[in-house]
JSON list of C-alpha atoms in Angstrom, two decimals:
[
{"chain": "O", "resi": 1, "resn": "MET", "atom": "CA", "xyz": [15.55, -11.42, 2.92]},
{"chain": "O", "resi": 2, "resn": "ASN", "atom": "CA", "xyz": [13.22, -9.85, 5.99]},
{"chain": "O", "resi": 3, "resn": "PRO", "atom": "CA", "xyz": [11.41, -13.11, 6.90]},
{"chain": "O", "resi": 4, "resn": "TYR", "atom": "CA", "xyz": [8.14, -11.92, 7.38]},
{"chain": "O", "resi": 5, "resn": "HIS", "atom": "CA", "xyz": [7.60, -9.49, 4.42]},
{"chain": "O", "resi": 6, "resn": "GLU", "atom": "CA", "xyz": [8.67, -12.48, 2.60]},
{"chain": "O", "resi": 7, "resn": "ALA", "atom": "CA", "xyz": [5.58, -14.65, 4.79]},
{"chain": "O", "resi": 8, "resn": "ASN", "atom": "CA", "xyz": [3.20, -11.51, 3.78]},
{"chain": "O", "resi": 9, "resn": "ARG", "atom": "CA", "xyz": [4.39, -11.82, -0.46]},
{"chain": "O", "resi": 10, "resn": "ARG", "atom": "CA", "xyz": [3.78, -15.48, -0.34]},
{"chain": "O", "resi": 11, "resn": "ARG", "atom": "CA", "xyz": [0.40, -14.84, 1.05]},
{"chain": "O", "resi": 12, "resn": "TRP", "atom": "CA", "xyz": [-0.59, -11.78, -1.42]},
{"chain": "O", "resi": 13, "resn": "GLU", "atom": "CA", "xyz": [1.20, -13.91, -3.80]},
{"chain": "O", "resi": 14, "resn": "ALA", "atom": "CA", "xyz": [-1.77, -16.49, -3.02]},
{"chain": "O", "resi": 15, "resn": "VAL", "atom": "CA", "xyz": [-4.42, -14.68, -2.63]},
{"chain": "O", "resi": 16, "resn": "ALA", "atom": "CA", "xyz": [-3.95, -11.79, -5.22]},
{"chain": "O", "resi": 17, "resn": "GLU", "atom": "CA", "xyz": [-6.68, -13.35, -7.94]},
{"chain": "O", "resi": 18, "resn": "GLU", "atom": "CA", "xyz": [-9.16, -13.26, -5.44]},
{"chain": "O", "resi": 19, "resn": "TRP", "atom": "CA", "xyz": [-8.61, -9.89, -3.68]},
{"chain": "O", "resi": 20, "resn": "GLN", "atom": "CA", "xyz": [-8.40, -8.27, -7.39]},
{"chain": "O", "resi": 21, "resn": "LYS", "atom": "CA", "xyz": [-12.01, -9.62, -8.29]},
{"chain": "O", "resi": 22, "resn": "ARG", "atom": "CA", "xyz": [-13.22, -7.62, -5.27]},
{"chain": "O", "resi": 23, "resn": "ILE", "atom": "CA", "xyz": [-12.09, -4.41, -7.61]},
{"chain": "O", "resi": 24, "resn": "GLU", "atom": "CA", "xyz": [-13.21, -5.71, -10.84]},
{"chain": "O", "resi": 25, "resn": "ASN", "atom": "CA", "xyz": [-15.95, -2.46, -10.98]},
{"chain": "O", "resi": 26, "resn": "LEU", "atom": "CA", "xyz": [-13.93, -0.30, -9.67]},
{"chain": "O", "resi": 27, "resn": "TRP", "atom": "CA", "xyz": [-10.55, 0.08, -11.49]},
{"chain": "O", "resi": 28, "resn": "ARG", "atom": "CA", "xyz": [-11.75, 1.45, -14.88]},
{"chain": "O", "resi": 29, "resn": "LYS", "atom": "CA", "xyz": [-13.59, 3.82, -12.45]},
{"chain": "O", "resi": 30, "resn": "ALA", "atom": "CA", "xyz": [-9.91, 4.54, -10.43]},
{"chain": "O", "resi": 31, "resn": "TYR", "atom": "CA", "xyz": [-9.06, 5.91, -13.96]},
{"chain": "O", "resi": 32, "resn": "GLU", "atom": "CA", "xyz": [-11.89, 7.53, -15.33]},
{"chain": "O", "resi": 33, "resn": "ASP", "atom": "CA", "xyz": [-12.43, 9.68, -11.94]},
{"chain": "O", "resi": 34, "resn": "PRO", "atom": "CA", "xyz": [-9.73, 10.01, -9.18]},
{"chain": "O", "resi": 35, "resn": "ARG", "atom": "CA", "xyz": [-11.97, 11.05, -6.90]},
{"chain": "O", "resi": 36, "resn": "THR", "atom": "CA", "xyz": [-13.09, 7.17, -6.21]},
{"chain": "O", "resi": 37, "resn": "VAL", "atom": "CA", "xyz": [-9.37, 6.89, -5.21]},
{"chain": "O", "resi": 38, "resn": "PHE", "atom": "CA", "xyz": [-8.16, 10.08, -3.20]},
{"chain": "O", "resi": 39, "resn": "ASN", "atom": "CA", "xyz": [-10.02, 11.97, -1.10]},
{"chain": "O", "resi": 40, "resn": "GLU", "atom": "CA", "xyz": [-10.54, 16.02, -1.29]},
{"chain": "O", "resi": 41, "resn": "ILE", "atom": "CA", "xyz": [-7.90, 16.81, 0.94]},
{"chain": "O", "resi": 42, "resn": "GLU", "atom": "CA", "xyz": [-4.88, 14.62, -1.11]},
{"chain": "O", "resi": 43, "resn": "LEU", "atom": "CA", "xyz": [-6.36, 16.01, -4.18]},
{"chain": "O", "resi": 44, "resn": "LYS", "atom": "CA", "xyz": [-5.31, 19.33, -2.68]},
{"chain": "O", "resi": 45, "resn": "TYR", "atom": "CA", "xyz": [-2.11, 18.73, -1.72]},
{"chain": "O", "resi": 46, "resn": "LEU", "atom": "CA", "xyz": [-1.29, 16.70, -5.16]},
{"chain": "O", "resi": 47, "resn": "GLY", "atom": "CA", "xyz": [-2.64, 19.19, -7.35]},
{"chain": "O", "resi": 48, "resn": "ASP", "atom": "CA", "xyz": [-2.54, 19.05, -11.26]},
{"chain": "O", "resi": 49, "resn": "VAL", "atom": "CA", "xyz": [-0.34, 16.05, -11.55]},
{"chain": "O", "resi": 50, "resn": "ARG", "atom": "CA", "xyz": [-0.28, 16.03, -15.38]},
{"chain": "O", "resi": 51, "resn": "GLY", "atom": "CA", "xyz": [3.22, 15.41, -16.99]},
{"chain": "O", "resi": 52, "resn": "LYS", "atom": "CA", "xyz": [4.69, 14.70, -12.98]},
{"chain": "O", "resi": 53, "resn": "SER", "atom": "CA", "xyz": [6.38, 11.40, -12.21]},
{"chain": "O", "resi": 54, "resn": "VAL", "atom": "CA", "xyz": [4.86, 9.44, -9.25]},
{"chain": "O", "resi": 55, "resn": "ALA", "atom": "CA", "xyz": [5.72, 6.20, -7.44]},
{"chain": "O", "resi": 56, "resn": "VAL", "atom": "CA", "xyz": [3.09, 4.19, -5.85]},
{"chain": "O", "resi": 57, "resn": "LEU", "atom": "CA", "xyz": [4.70, 2.18, -3.22]},
{"chain": "O", "resi": 58, "resn": "GLY", "atom": "CA", "xyz": [3.00, -0.86, -1.88]},
{"chain": "O", "resi": 59, "resn": "SER", "atom": "CA", "xyz": [0.50, -0.63, -4.59]},
{"chain": "O", "resi": 60, "resn": "GLY", "atom": "CA", "xyz": [-1.75, -3.39, -3.88]},
{"chain": "O", "resi": 61, "resn": "ASP", "atom": "CA", "xyz": [-4.77, -3.18, -6.16]},
{"chain": "O", "resi": 62, "resn": "ASN", "atom": "CA", "xyz": [-3.50, -0.62, -8.26]},
{"chain": "O", "resi": 63, "resn": "LEU", "atom": "CA", "xyz": [-6.18, 1.48, -7.71]},
{"chain": "O", "resi": 64, "resn": "ALA", "atom": "CA", "xyz": [-4.18, 4.83, -6.89]},
{"chain": "O", "resi": 65, "resn": "VAL", "atom": "CA", "xyz": [-1.78, 3.61, -9.80]},
{"chain": "O", "resi": 66, "resn": "PHE", "atom": "CA", "xyz": [-5.03, 3.62, -12.18]},
{"chain": "O", "resi": 67, "resn": "ALA", "atom": "CA", "xyz": [-5.79, 6.91, -10.48]},
{"chain": "O", "resi": 68, "resn": "PHE", "atom": "CA", "xyz": [-2.83, 8.76, -11.26]},
{"chain": "O", "resi": 69, "resn": "ALA", "atom": "CA", "xyz": [-2.50, 7.78, -14.84]},
{"chain": "O", "resi": 70, "resn": "GLY", "atom": "CA", "xyz": [-5.90, 8.69, -15.73]},
{"chain": "O", "resi": 71, "resn": "MET", "atom": "CA", "xyz": [-4.61, 12.18, -14.26]},
{"chain": "O", "resi": 72, "resn": "GLY", "atom": "CA", "xyz": [-2.09, 12.29, -16.73]},
{"chain": "O", "resi": 73, "resn": "ALA", "atom": "CA", "xyz": [0.92, 11.32, -14.35]},
{"chain": "O", "resi": 74, "resn": "LYS", "atom": "CA", "xyz": [3.87, 8.60, -15.41]},
{"chain": "O", "resi": 75, "resn": "VAL", "atom": "CA", "xyz": [3.70, 6.36, -13.02]},
{"chain": "O", "resi": 76, "resn": "THR", "atom": "CA", "xyz": [5.86, 3.58, -11.70]},
{"chain": "O", "resi": 77, "resn": "SER", "atom": "CA", "xyz": [3.84, 0.84, -9.18]},
{"chain": "O", "resi": 78, "resn": "ALA", "atom": "CA", "xyz": [5.90, -1.03, -7.05]},
{"chain": "O", "resi": 79, "resn": "ASP", "atom": "CA", "xyz": [4.80, -3.76, -4.89]},
{"chain": "O", "resi": 80, "resn": "ILE", "atom": "CA", "xyz": [6.17, -6.99, -2.97]},
{"chain": "O", "resi": 81, "resn": "SER", "atom": "CA", "xyz": [3.46, -9.33, -5.05]},
{"chain": "O", "resi": 82, "resn": "GLN", "atom": "CA", "xyz": [3.96, -10.42, -8.33]},
{"chain": "O", "resi": 83, "resn": "ASN", "atom": "CA", "xyz": [0.80, -11.72, -9.07]},
{"chain": "O", "resi": 84, "resn": "GLN", "atom": "CA", "xyz": [-0.69, -8.48, -7.91]},
{"chain": "O", "resi": 85, "resn": "LEU", "atom": "CA", "xyz": [1.43, -6.68, -10.65]},
{"chain": "O", "resi": 86, "resn": "GLU", "atom": "CA", "xyz": [0.49, -8.91, -13.29]},
{"chain": "O", "resi": 87, "resn": "ILE", "atom": "CA", "xyz": [-2.95, -8.24, -13.27]},
{"chain": "O", "resi": 88, "resn": "ALA", "atom": "CA", "xyz": [-2.36, -4.83, -13.27]},
{"chain": "O", "resi": 89, "resn": "ALA", "atom": "CA", "xyz": [-0.18, -4.76, -15.99]},
{"chain": "O", "resi": 90, "resn": "GLU", "atom": "CA", "xyz": [-3.19, -6.42, -18.25]},
{"chain": "O", "resi": 91, "resn": "ARG", "atom": "CA", "xyz": [-5.81, -3.72, -16.98]},
{"chain": "O", "resi": 92, "resn": "ALA", "atom": "CA", "xyz": [-3.43, -1.52, -17.80]},
{"chain": "O", "resi": 93, "resn": "LYS", "atom": "CA", "xyz": [-3.16, -2.41, -21.26]},
{"chain": "O", "resi": 94, "resn": "GLU", "atom": "CA", "xyz": [-6.81, -2.72, -21.86]},
{"chain": "O", "resi": 95, "resn": "LEU", "atom": "CA", "xyz": [-6.94, 0.97, -20.96]},
{"chain": "O", "resi": 96, "resn": "ASN", "atom": "CA", "xyz": [-3.92, 1.81, -22.91]},
{"chain": "O", "resi": 97, "resn": "ALA", "atom": "CA", "xyz": [-2.46, 3.34, -19.98]},
{"chain": "O", "resi": 98, "resn": "THR", "atom": "CA", "xyz": [1.77, 3.55, -19.80]},
{"chain": "O", "resi": 99, "resn": "ILE", "atom": "CA", "xyz": [2.51, 2.50, -16.44]},
{"chain": "O", "resi": 100, "resn": "GLU", "atom": "CA", "xyz": [6.23, 0.78, -15.16]},
{"chain": "O", "resi": 101, "resn": "PHE", "atom": "CA", "xyz": [5.16, -2.27, -12.86]},
{"chain": "O", "resi": 102, "resn": "VAL", "atom": "CA", "xyz": [8.17, -2.85, -10.26]},
{"chain": "O", "resi": 103, "resn": "ARG", "atom": "CA", "xyz": [8.44, -6.25, -7.87]},
{"chain": "O", "resi": 104, "resn": "ALA", "atom": "CA", "xyz": [10.16, -4.98, -4.87]},
{"chain": "O", "resi": 105, "resn": "ASP", "atom": "CA", "xyz": [10.40, -4.60, -1.03]},
{"chain": "O", "resi": 106, "resn": "VAL", "atom": "CA", "xyz": [9.54, -1.64, -0.20]},
{"chain": "O", "resi": 107, "resn": "THR", "atom": "CA", "xyz": [12.20, -1.05, 2.16]},
{"chain": "O", "resi": 108, "resn": "LYS", "atom": "CA", "xyz": [14.66, -1.76, -0.78]},
{"chain": "O", "resi": 109, "resn": "LEU", "atom": "CA", "xyz": [13.48, -0.45, -3.75]},
{"chain": "O", "resi": 110, "resn": "PRO", "atom": "CA", "xyz": [15.75, -0.51, -7.09]},
{"chain": "O", "resi": 111, "resn": "LEU", "atom": "CA", "xyz": [14.40, 3.06, -8.03]},
{"chain": "O", "resi": 112, "resn": "LYS", "atom": "CA", "xyz": [17.45, 5.83, -8.65]},
{"chain": "O", "resi": 113, "resn": "ASP", "atom": "CA", "xyz": [17.53, 8.19, -6.03]},
{"chain": "O", "resi": 114, "resn": "GLY", "atom": "CA", "xyz": [15.81, 11.99, -6.65]},
{"chain": "O", "resi": 115, "resn": "SER", "atom": "CA", "xyz": [13.93, 10.58, -9.43]},
{"chain": "O", "resi": 116, "resn": "PHE", "atom": "CA", "xyz": [10.11, 11.11, -8.82]},
{"chain": "O", "resi": 117, "resn": "ASP", "atom": "CA", "xyz": [8.09, 14.07, -8.06]},
{"chain": "O", "resi": 118, "resn": "ILE", "atom": "CA", "xyz": [5.58, 13.03, -6.11]},
{"chain": "O", "resi": 119, "resn": "VAL", "atom": "CA", "xyz": [5.73, 9.32, -3.67]},
{"chain": "O", "resi": 120, "resn": "TYR", "atom": "CA", "xyz": [2.72, 8.21, -2.43]},
{"chain": "O", "resi": 121, "resn": "THR", "atom": "CA", "xyz": [1.36, 5.63, -0.08]},
{"chain": "O", "resi": 122, "resn": "GLY", "atom": "CA", "xyz": [-1.80, 4.75, 1.46]},
{"chain": "O", "resi": 123, "resn": "GLY", "atom": "CA", "xyz": [-4.64, 2.53, 2.78]},
{"chain": "O", "resi": 124, "resn": "HIS", "atom": "CA", "xyz": [-3.45, -0.06, 4.39]},
{"chain": "O", "resi": 125, "resn": "VAL", "atom": "CA", "xyz": [0.37, -0.45, 3.49]},
{"chain": "O", "resi": 126, "resn": "ALA", "atom": "CA", "xyz": [2.62, 0.42, 6.42]},
{"chain": "O", "resi": 127, "resn": "VAL", "atom": "CA", "xyz": [1.01, -2.74, 8.47]},
{"chain": "O", "resi": 128, "resn": "TRP", "atom": "CA", "xyz": [2.70, -4.78, 6.10]},
{"chain": "O", "resi": 129, "resn": "VAL", "atom": "CA", "xyz": [5.92, -3.62, 6.89]},
{"chain": "O", "resi": 130, "resn": "SER", "atom": "CA", "xyz": [8.06, -4.28, 9.64]},
{"chain": "O", "resi": 131, "resn": "ASP", "atom": "CA", "xyz": [10.76, -1.56, 9.51]},
{"chain": "O", "resi": 132, "resn": "LEU", "atom": "CA", "xyz": [8.73, 2.06, 8.83]},
{"chain": "O", "resi": 133, "resn": "LYS", "atom": "CA", "xyz": [11.79, 3.93, 9.34]},
{"chain": "O", "resi": 134, "resn": "ALA", "atom": "CA", "xyz": [13.49, 2.26, 6.40]},
{"chain": "O", "resi": 135, "resn": "TYR", "atom": "CA", "xyz": [10.18, 2.19, 4.56]},
{"chain": "O", "resi": 136, "resn": "TYR", "atom": "CA", "xyz": [9.96, 6.06, 4.76]},
{"chain": "O", "resi": 137, "resn": "ARG", "atom": "CA", "xyz": [13.64, 6.57, 4.01]},
{"chain": "O", "resi": 138, "resn": "GLU", "atom": "CA", "xyz": [13.20, 4.81, 1.21]},
{"chain": "O", "resi": 139, "resn": "ALA", "atom": "CA", "xyz": [10.78, 6.84, -0.15]},
{"chain": "O", "resi": 140, "resn": "CYS", "atom": "CA", "xyz": [12.15, 9.81, 0.55]},
{"chain": "O", "resi": 141, "resn": "ARG", "atom": "CA", "xyz": [15.32, 9.02, -1.14]},
{"chain": "O", "resi": 142, "resn": "ILE", "atom": "CA", "xyz": [13.66, 8.49, -4.39]},
{"chain": "O", "resi": 143, "resn": "LEU", "atom": "CA", "xyz": [11.95, 12.02, -4.22]},
{"chain": "O", "resi": 144, "resn": "ARG", "atom": "CA", "xyz": [13.28, 14.81, -6.16]},
{"chain": "O", "resi": 145, "resn": "PRO", "atom": "CA", "xyz": [14.23, 17.78, -4.10]},
{"chain": "O", "resi": 146, "resn": "GLY", "atom": "CA", "xyz": [11.10, 19.81, -3.13]},
{"chain": "O", "resi": 147, "resn": "GLY", "atom": "CA", "xyz": [9.12, 16.94, -4.21]},
{"chain": "O", "resi": 148, "resn": "LEU", "atom": "CA", "xyz": [5.72, 15.52, -2.10]},
{"chain": "O", "resi": 149, "resn": "PHE", "atom": "CA", "xyz": [5.75, 12.50, -0.15]},
{"chain": "O", "resi": 150, "resn": "LEU", "atom": "CA", "xyz": [2.31, 11.90, 0.87]},
{"chain": "O", "resi": 151, "resn": "VAL", "atom": "CA", "xyz": [1.13, 9.07, 3.06]},
{"chain": "O", "resi": 152, "resn": "ASN", "atom": "CA", "xyz": [-2.47, 8.31, 3.65]},
{"chain": "O", "resi": 153, "resn": "GLU", "atom": "CA", "xyz": [-2.98, 5.32, 6.31]},
{"chain": "O", "resi": 154, "resn": "TYR", "atom": "CA", "xyz": [-5.81, 4.11, 8.59]},
{"chain": "O", "resi": 155, "resn": "HIS", "atom": "CA", "xyz": [-5.74, 5.74, 12.25]},
{"chain": "O", "resi": 156, "resn": "PRO", "atom": "CA", "xyz": [-4.30, 2.86, 14.28]},
{"chain": "O", "resi": 157, "resn": "PHE", "atom": "CA", "xyz": [-6.78, 2.95, 16.66]},
{"chain": "O", "resi": 158, "resn": "ARG", "atom": "CA", "xyz": [-8.85, 0.75, 14.56]},
{"chain": "O", "resi": 159, "resn": "ARG", "atom": "CA", "xyz": [-6.34, -1.64, 14.98]},
{"chain": "O", "resi": 160, "resn": "VAL", "atom": "CA", "xyz": [-6.79, -2.51, 18.58]},
{"chain": "O", "resi": 161, "resn": "TRP", "atom": "CA", "xyz": [-10.46, -4.14, 18.51]},
{"chain": "O", "resi": 162, "resn": "ALA", "atom": "CA", "xyz": [-11.17, -7.54, 18.25]},
{"chain": "O", "resi": 163, "resn": "GLU", "atom": "CA", "xyz": [-13.41, -8.72, 14.95]},
{"chain": "O", "resi": 164, "resn": "LYS", "atom": "CA", "xyz": [-16.74, -9.57, 16.69]},
{"chain": "O", "resi": 165, "resn": "ASN", "atom": "CA", "xyz": [-20.15, -7.53, 16.93]},
{"chain": "O", "resi": 166, "resn": "HIS", "atom": "CA", "xyz": [-19.10, -5.43, 19.70]},
{"chain": "O", "resi": 167, "resn": "PHE", "atom": "CA", "xyz": [-16.05, -3.31, 20.94]},
{"chain": "O", "resi": 168, "resn": "GLU", "atom": "CA", "xyz": [-13.65, -5.73, 22.63]},
{"chain": "O", "resi": 169, "resn": "LEU", "atom": "CA", "xyz": [-9.97, -4.92, 22.90]},
{"chain": "O", "resi": 170, "resn": "GLU", "atom": "CA", "xyz": [-7.94, -7.24, 21.49]},
{"chain": "O", "resi": 171, "resn": "PHE", "atom": "CA", "xyz": [-4.40, -5.43, 21.35]},
{"chain": "O", "resi": 172, "resn": "ASN", "atom": "CA", "xyz": [-3.12, -2.49, 23.83]},
{"chain": "O", "resi": 173, "resn": "TYR", "atom": "CA", "xyz": [-2.65, 0.47, 21.21]},
{"chain": "O", "resi": 174, "resn": "PHE", "atom": "CA", "xyz": [1.42, 0.36, 22.02]},
{"chain": "O", "resi": 175, "resn": "ASP", "atom": "CA", "xyz": [1.46, -3.59, 21.06]},
{"chain": "O", "resi": 176, "resn": "ARG", "atom": "CA", "xyz": [3.14, -3.28, 17.85]},
{"chain": "O", "resi": 177, "resn": "GLY", "atom": "CA", "xyz": [3.42, -6.76, 16.90]},
{"chain": "O", "resi": 178, "resn": "PRO", "atom": "CA", "xyz": [4.45, -8.63, 15.02]},
{"chain": "O", "resi": 179, "resn": "HIS", "atom": "CA", "xyz": [0.95, -9.84, 15.03]},
{"chain": "O", "resi": 180, "resn": "ILE", "atom": "CA", "xyz": [0.43, -13.08, 13.05]},
{"chain": "O", "resi": 181, "resn": "TYR", "atom": "CA", "xyz": [-2.36, -14.05, 11.14]},
{"chain": "O", "resi": 182, "resn": "ASP", "atom": "CA", "xyz": [-3.59, -17.33, 9.33]},
{"chain": "O", "resi": 183, "resn": "VAL", "atom": "CA", "xyz": [-5.13, -17.03, 6.04]},
{"chain": "O", "resi": 184, "resn": "GLU", "atom": "CA", "xyz": [-6.87, -19.56, 3.93]},
{"chain": "O", "resi": 185, "resn": "THR", "atom": "CA", "xyz": [-5.51, -19.25, 0.47]},
{"chain": "O", "resi": 186, "resn": "PRO", "atom": "CA", "xyz": [-5.90, -22.03, -3.07]},
{"chain": "O", "resi": 187, "resn": "GLU", "atom": "CA", "xyz": [-2.14, -22.85, -1.11]},
{"chain": "O", "resi": 188, "resn": "GLY", "atom": "CA", "xyz": [-3.78, -23.93, 2.09]},
{"chain": "O", "resi": 189, "resn": "LYS", "atom": "CA", "xyz": [-3.01, -21.54, 5.06]},
{"chain": "O", "resi": 190, "resn": "LEU", "atom": "CA", "xyz": [-0.68, -18.95, 4.79]},
{"chain": "O", "resi": 191, "resn": "PRO", "atom": "CA", "xyz": [0.58, -16.65, 7.78]},
{"chain": "O", "resi": 192, "resn": "GLY", "atom": "CA", "xyz": [0.85, -13.02, 7.37]},
{"chain": "O", "resi": 193, "resn": "TYR", "atom": "CA", "xyz": [2.15, -10.75, 9.79]},
{"chain": "O", "resi": 194, "resn": "GLU", "atom": "CA", "xyz": [1.22, -6.91, 10.69]},
{"chain": "O", "resi": 195, "resn": "PHE", "atom": "CA", "xyz": [2.70, -4.19, 12.50]},
{"chain": "O", "resi": 196, "resn": "HIS", "atom": "CA", "xyz": [0.71, -1.61, 14.54]},
{"chain": "O", "resi": 197, "resn": "TRP", "atom": "CA", "xyz": [2.32, 1.50, 14.13]},
{"chain": "O", "resi": 198, "resn": "THR", "atom": "CA", "xyz": [1.22, 4.43, 16.36]},
{"chain": "O", "resi": 199, "resn": "VAL", "atom": "CA", "xyz": [0.50, 8.14, 15.26]},
{"chain": "O", "resi": 200, "resn": "GLU", "atom": "CA", "xyz": [3.59, 8.82, 16.85]},
{"chain": "O", "resi": 201, "resn": "ASP", "atom": "CA", "xyz": [5.56, 6.22, 14.73]},
{"chain": "O", "resi": 202, "resn": "TYR", "atom": "CA", "xyz": [4.13, 7.32, 11.28]},
{"chain": "O", "resi": 203, "resn": "LEU", "atom": "CA", "xyz": [4.87, 11.22, 12.39]},
{"chain": "O", "resi": 204, "resn": "THR", "atom": "CA", "xyz": [8.87, 10.49, 13.47]},
{"chain": "O", "resi": 205, "resn": "SER", "atom": "CA", "xyz": [9.79, 8.00, 10.97]},
{"chain": "O", "resi": 206, "resn": "SER", "atom": "CA", "xyz": [10.36, 10.21, 7.85]},
{"chain": "O", "resi": 207, "resn": "PRO", "atom": "CA", "xyz": [14.03, 11.45, 7.83]},
{"chain": "O", "resi": 208, "resn": "PRO", "atom": "CA", "xyz": [13.65, 15.47, 8.40]}
]
């Protein structure tokens, strides 16, 4: 088992309930209007997803999952945190949405080869993953020939700054980590590990 991913899993299990409270007013909106989740460029590439099989990797708050379900896709939500998935599953029942929830490390997915028309990952996922090539290799493995692998990640330049009220560098842009952060949780302080990938990493990590 990957020790970094296991530590991050424990962190997310511990804070899942608190984190999900932050989006209490957003998940229904995501189901009703995908524009609350996806930007115009994403929607352009996605097109009409009705009836298509979609996997959302590192689904986290599951807003993208609900947006895809509302658009008529057949959605599979994969995340390392069982607690995050269970909360999302209860919300899916309220929406009467049929969604498959799978607890999995994104670098080793229990999903069949070539089983999805679209694989989506976005927002804030790669920062928790210690092996970007393995992650994207798995994403492409489960994608059907001619399918769409859509990645939307924050620009890594945002991660070089210290969290203060003025611009102060904390990391070198090429310092990929792991960077460790202790987080207060209901279980006490738990470590989380982040990996600061560069733009080049994102562009070269997908299989040809």
